C-alpha atoms as a PDB file:
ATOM      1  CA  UNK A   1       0.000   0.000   0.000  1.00  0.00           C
ATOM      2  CA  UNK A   2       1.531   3.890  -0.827  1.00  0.00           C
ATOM      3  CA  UNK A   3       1.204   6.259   1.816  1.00  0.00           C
ATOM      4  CA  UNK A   4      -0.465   9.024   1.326  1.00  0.00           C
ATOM      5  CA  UNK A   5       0.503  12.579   0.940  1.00  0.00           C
ATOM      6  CA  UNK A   6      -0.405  14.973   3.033  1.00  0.00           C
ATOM      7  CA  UNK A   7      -2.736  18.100   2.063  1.00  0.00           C
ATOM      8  CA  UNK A   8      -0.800  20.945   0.773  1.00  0.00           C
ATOM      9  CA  UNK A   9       1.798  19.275  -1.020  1.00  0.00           C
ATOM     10  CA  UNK A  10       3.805  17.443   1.782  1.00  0.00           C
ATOM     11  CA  UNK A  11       5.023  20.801   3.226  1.00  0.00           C
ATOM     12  CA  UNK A  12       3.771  21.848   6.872  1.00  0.00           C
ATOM     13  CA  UNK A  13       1.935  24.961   6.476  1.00  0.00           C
ATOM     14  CA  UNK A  14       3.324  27.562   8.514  1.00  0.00           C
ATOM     15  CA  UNK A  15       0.937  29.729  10.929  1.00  0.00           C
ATOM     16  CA  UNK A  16       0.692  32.754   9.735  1.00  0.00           C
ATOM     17  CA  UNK A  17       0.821  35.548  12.324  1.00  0.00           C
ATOM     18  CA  UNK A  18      -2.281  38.237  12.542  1.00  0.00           C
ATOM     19  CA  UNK A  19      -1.494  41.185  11.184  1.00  0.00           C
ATOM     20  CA  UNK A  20      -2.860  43.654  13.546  1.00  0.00           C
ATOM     21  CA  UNK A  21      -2.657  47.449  13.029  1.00  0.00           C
ATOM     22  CA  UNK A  22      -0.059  47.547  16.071  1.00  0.00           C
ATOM     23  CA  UNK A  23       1.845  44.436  15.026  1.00  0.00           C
ATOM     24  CA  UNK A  24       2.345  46.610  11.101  1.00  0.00           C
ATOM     25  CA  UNK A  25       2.822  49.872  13.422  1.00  0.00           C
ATOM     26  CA  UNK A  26       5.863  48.152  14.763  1.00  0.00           C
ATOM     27  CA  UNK A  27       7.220  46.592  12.135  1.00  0.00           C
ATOM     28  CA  UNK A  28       7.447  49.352  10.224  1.00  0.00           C
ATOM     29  CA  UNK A  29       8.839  51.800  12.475  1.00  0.00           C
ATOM     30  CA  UNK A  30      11.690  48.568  13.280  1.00  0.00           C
ATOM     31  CA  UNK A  31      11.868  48.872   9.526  1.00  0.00           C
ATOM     32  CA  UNK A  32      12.082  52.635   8.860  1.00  0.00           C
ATOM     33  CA  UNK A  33      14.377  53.366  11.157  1.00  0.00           C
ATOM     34  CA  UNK A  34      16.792  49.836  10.335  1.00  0.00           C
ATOM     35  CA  UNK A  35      17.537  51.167   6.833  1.00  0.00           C
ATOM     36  CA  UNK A  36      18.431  54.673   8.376  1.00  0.00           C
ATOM     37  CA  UNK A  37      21.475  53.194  10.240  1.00  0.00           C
ATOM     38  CA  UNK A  38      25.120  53.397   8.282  1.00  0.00           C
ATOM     39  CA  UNK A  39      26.128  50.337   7.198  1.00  0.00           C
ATOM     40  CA  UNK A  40      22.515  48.947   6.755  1.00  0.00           C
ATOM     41  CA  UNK A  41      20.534  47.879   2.670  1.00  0.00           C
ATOM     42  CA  UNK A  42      18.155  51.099   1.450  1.00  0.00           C
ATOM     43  CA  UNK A  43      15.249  48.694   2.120  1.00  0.00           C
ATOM     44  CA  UNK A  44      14.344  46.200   4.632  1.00  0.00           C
ATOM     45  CA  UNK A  45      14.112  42.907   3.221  1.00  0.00           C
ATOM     46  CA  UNK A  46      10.662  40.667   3.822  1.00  0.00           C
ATOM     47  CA  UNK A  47      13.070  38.577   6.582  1.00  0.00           C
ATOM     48  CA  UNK A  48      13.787  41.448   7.710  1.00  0.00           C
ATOM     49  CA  UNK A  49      10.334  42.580   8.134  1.00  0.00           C
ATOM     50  CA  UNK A  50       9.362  38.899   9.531  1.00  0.00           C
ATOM     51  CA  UNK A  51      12.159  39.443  12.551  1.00  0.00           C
ATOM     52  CA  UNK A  52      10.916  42.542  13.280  1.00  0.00           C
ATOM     53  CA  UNK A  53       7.261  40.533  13.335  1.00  0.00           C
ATOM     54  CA  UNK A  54       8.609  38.250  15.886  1.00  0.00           C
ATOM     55  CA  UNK A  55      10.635  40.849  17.719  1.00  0.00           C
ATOM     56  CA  UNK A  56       7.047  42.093  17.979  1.00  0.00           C
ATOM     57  CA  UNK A  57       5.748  38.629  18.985  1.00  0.00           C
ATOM     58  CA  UNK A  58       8.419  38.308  21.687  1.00  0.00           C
ATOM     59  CA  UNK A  59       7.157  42.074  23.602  1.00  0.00           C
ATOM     60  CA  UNK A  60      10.562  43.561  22.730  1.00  0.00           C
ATOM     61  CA  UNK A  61      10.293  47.321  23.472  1.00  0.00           C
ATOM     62  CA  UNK A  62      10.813  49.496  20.614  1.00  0.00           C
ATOM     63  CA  UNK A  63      12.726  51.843  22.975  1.00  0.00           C
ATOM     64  CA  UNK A  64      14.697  48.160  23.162  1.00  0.00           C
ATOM     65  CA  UNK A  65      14.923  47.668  19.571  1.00  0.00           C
ATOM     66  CA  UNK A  66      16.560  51.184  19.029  1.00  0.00           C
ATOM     67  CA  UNK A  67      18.760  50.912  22.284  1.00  0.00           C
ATOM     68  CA  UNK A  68      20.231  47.811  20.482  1.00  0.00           C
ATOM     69  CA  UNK A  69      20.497  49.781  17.167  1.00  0.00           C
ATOM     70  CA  UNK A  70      22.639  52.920  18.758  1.00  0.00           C
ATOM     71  CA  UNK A  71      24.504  50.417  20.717  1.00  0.00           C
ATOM     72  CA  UNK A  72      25.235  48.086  17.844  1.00  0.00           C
ATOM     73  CA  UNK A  73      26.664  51.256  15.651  1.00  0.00           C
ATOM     74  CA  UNK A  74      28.480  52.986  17.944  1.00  0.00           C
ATOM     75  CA  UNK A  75      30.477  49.407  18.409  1.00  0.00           C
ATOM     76  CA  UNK A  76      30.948  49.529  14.586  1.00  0.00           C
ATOM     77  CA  UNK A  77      31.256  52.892  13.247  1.00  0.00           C
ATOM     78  CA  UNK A  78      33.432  54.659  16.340  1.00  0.00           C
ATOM     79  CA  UNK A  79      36.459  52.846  16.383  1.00  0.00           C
ATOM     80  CA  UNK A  80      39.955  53.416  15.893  1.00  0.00           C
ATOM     81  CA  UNK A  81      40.765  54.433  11.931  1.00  0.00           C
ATOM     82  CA  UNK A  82      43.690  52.049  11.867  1.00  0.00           C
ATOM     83  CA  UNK A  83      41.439  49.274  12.190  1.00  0.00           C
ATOM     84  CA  UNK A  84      39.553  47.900   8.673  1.00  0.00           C
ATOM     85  CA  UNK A  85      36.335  48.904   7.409  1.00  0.00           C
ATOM     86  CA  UNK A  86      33.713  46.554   8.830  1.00  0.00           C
ATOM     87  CA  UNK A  87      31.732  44.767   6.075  1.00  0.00           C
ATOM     88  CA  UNK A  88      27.812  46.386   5.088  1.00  0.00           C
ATOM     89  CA  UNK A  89      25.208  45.035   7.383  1.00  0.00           C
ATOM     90  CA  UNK A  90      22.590  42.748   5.472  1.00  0.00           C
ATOM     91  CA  UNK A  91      20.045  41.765   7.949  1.00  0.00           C
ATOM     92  CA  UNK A  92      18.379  43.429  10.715  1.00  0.00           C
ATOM     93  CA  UNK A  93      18.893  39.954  12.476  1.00  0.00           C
ATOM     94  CA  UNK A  94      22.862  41.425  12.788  1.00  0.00           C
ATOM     95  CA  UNK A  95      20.921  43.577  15.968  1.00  0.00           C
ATOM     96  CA  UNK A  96      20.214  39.833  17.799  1.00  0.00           C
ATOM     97  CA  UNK A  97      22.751  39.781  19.940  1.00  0.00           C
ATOM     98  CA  UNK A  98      22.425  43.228  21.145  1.00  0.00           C
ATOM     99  CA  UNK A  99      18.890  42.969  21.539  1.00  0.00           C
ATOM    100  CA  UNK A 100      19.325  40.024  23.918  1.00  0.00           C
ATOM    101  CA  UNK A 101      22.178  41.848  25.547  1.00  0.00           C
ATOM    102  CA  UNK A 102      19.825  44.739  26.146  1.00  0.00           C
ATOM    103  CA  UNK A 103      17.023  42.512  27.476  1.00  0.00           C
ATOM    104  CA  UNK A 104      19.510  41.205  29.896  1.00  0.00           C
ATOM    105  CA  UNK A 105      20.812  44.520  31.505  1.00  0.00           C
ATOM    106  CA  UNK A 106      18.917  47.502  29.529  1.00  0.00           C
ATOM    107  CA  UNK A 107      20.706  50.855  28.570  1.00  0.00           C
ATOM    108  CA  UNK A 108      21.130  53.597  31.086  1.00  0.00           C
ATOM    109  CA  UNK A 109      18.563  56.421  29.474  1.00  0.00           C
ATOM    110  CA  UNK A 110      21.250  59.289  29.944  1.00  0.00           C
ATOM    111  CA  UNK A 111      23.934  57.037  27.772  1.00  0.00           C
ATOM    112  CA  UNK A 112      21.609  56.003  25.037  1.00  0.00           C
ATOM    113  CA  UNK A 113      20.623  59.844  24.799  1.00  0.00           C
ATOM    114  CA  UNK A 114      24.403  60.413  24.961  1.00  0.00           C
ATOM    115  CA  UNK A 115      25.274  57.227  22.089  1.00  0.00           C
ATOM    116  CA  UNK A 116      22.600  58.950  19.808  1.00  0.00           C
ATOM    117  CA  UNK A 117      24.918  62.107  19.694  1.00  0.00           C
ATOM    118  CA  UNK A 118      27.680  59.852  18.703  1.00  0.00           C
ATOM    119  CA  UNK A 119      25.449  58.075  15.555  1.00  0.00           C
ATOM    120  CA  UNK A 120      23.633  61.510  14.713  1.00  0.00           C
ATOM    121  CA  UNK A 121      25.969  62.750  11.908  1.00  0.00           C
ATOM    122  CA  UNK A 122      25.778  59.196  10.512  1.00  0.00           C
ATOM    123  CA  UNK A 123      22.578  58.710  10.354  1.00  0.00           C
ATOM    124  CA  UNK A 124      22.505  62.145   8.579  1.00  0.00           C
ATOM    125  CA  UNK A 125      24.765  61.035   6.202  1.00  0.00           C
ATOM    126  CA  UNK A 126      22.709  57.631   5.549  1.00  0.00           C
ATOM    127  CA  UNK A 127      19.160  59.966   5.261  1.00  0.00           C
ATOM    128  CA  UNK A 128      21.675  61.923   2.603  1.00  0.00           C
ATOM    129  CA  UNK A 129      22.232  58.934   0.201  1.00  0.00           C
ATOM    130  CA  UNK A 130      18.545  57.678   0.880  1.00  0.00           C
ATOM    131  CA  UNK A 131      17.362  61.073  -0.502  1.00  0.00           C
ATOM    132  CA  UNK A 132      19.931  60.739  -3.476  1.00  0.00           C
ATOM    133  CA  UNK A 133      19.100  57.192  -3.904  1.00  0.00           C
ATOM    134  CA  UNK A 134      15.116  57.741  -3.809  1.00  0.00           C
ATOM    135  CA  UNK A 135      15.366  61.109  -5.592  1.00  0.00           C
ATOM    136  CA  UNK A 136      13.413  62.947  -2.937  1.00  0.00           C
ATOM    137  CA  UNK A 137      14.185  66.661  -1.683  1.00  0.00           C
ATOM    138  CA  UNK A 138      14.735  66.487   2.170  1.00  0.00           C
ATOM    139  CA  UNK A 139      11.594  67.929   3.558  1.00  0.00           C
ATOM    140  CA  UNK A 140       9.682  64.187   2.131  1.00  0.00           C
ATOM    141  CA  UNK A 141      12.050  62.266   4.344  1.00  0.00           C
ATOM    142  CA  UNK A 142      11.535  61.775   8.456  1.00  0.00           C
ATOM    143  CA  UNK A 143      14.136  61.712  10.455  1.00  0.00           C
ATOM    144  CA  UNK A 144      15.330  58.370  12.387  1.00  0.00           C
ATOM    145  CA  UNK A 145      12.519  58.302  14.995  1.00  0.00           C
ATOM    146  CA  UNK A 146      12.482  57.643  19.010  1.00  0.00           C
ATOM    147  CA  UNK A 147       9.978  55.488  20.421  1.00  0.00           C
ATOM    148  CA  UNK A 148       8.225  58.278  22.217  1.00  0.00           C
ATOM    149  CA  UNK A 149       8.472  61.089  19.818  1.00  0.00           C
ATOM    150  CA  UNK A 150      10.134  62.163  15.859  1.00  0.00           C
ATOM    151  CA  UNK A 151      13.156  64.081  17.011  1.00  0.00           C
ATOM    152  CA  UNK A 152      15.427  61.576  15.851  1.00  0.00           C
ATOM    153  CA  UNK A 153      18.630  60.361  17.262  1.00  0.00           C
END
């Protein structure tokens, strides 16, 4: 006797997560502000946007999810000029490890406030070649945004 295949063409069919209003709200703000840091792709891949989703799943702060951002390029970008070039970033998923650092022993406030002063002229210069690359004057693009308000870092 032949066994039978299963429905679906033999392949386990993945849950797909609800896509709430809040679950999209912070995915994309993960998203927007991801391809605002140096080193990071002009666009956020769909894995990207499915870590973000289970960042999302897992209650990860956005205030969290930025901490581990600043931290993550700070460690990259300010470091001694003698030292090579780091390679591009390719996938948000690069932020893991801070993330779970973070959720381990969160960021002082006063030193993320004072690691956003270090990343603010590169995230300036990112928002620069965004513009150039998406061929839109600078008043159309928002600035990297905070959790509780659109200053920017």
């Amino acid at each position: 006797s032949c066994a039978r295949e299963p429905e679906g063409g033999g392949r386990a069919q993945e849950e797909e997560a609800v896509i709430t209003p809040a679950r999209q709200a912070y995915v994309n703000a993960v998203a927007k502000n991801y391809v605002r840091l140096p080193g990071t792709p002009i666009r956020a891949s769909r894995a990207d946007r499915r870590f973000a989703s289970l960042l999302y799943e897992r209650r990860v702060p956005l205030r969290l999810v930025y901490a581990a951002f600043l931290l993550s390029v700070v460690r990259r970008e300010i470091r001694s000029p003698a030292l090579p070039r780091l390679p591009p970033i390719r996938t948000l998923a690069y932020f893991q490890s801070a993330i779970d650092e973070l959720l381990e022993a969160p960021l002082d406030e006063d030193y993320a406030r004072h690691l956003a002063t270090k990343i603010t002229p590169l995230v300036a210069q990112k928002e620069v070649q965004l513009r150039a690359l998406l061929n839109q004057p600078d008043a159309d693009k928002p600035r990297l945004d905070t959790p509780s308000d659109s200053r920017g870092f």
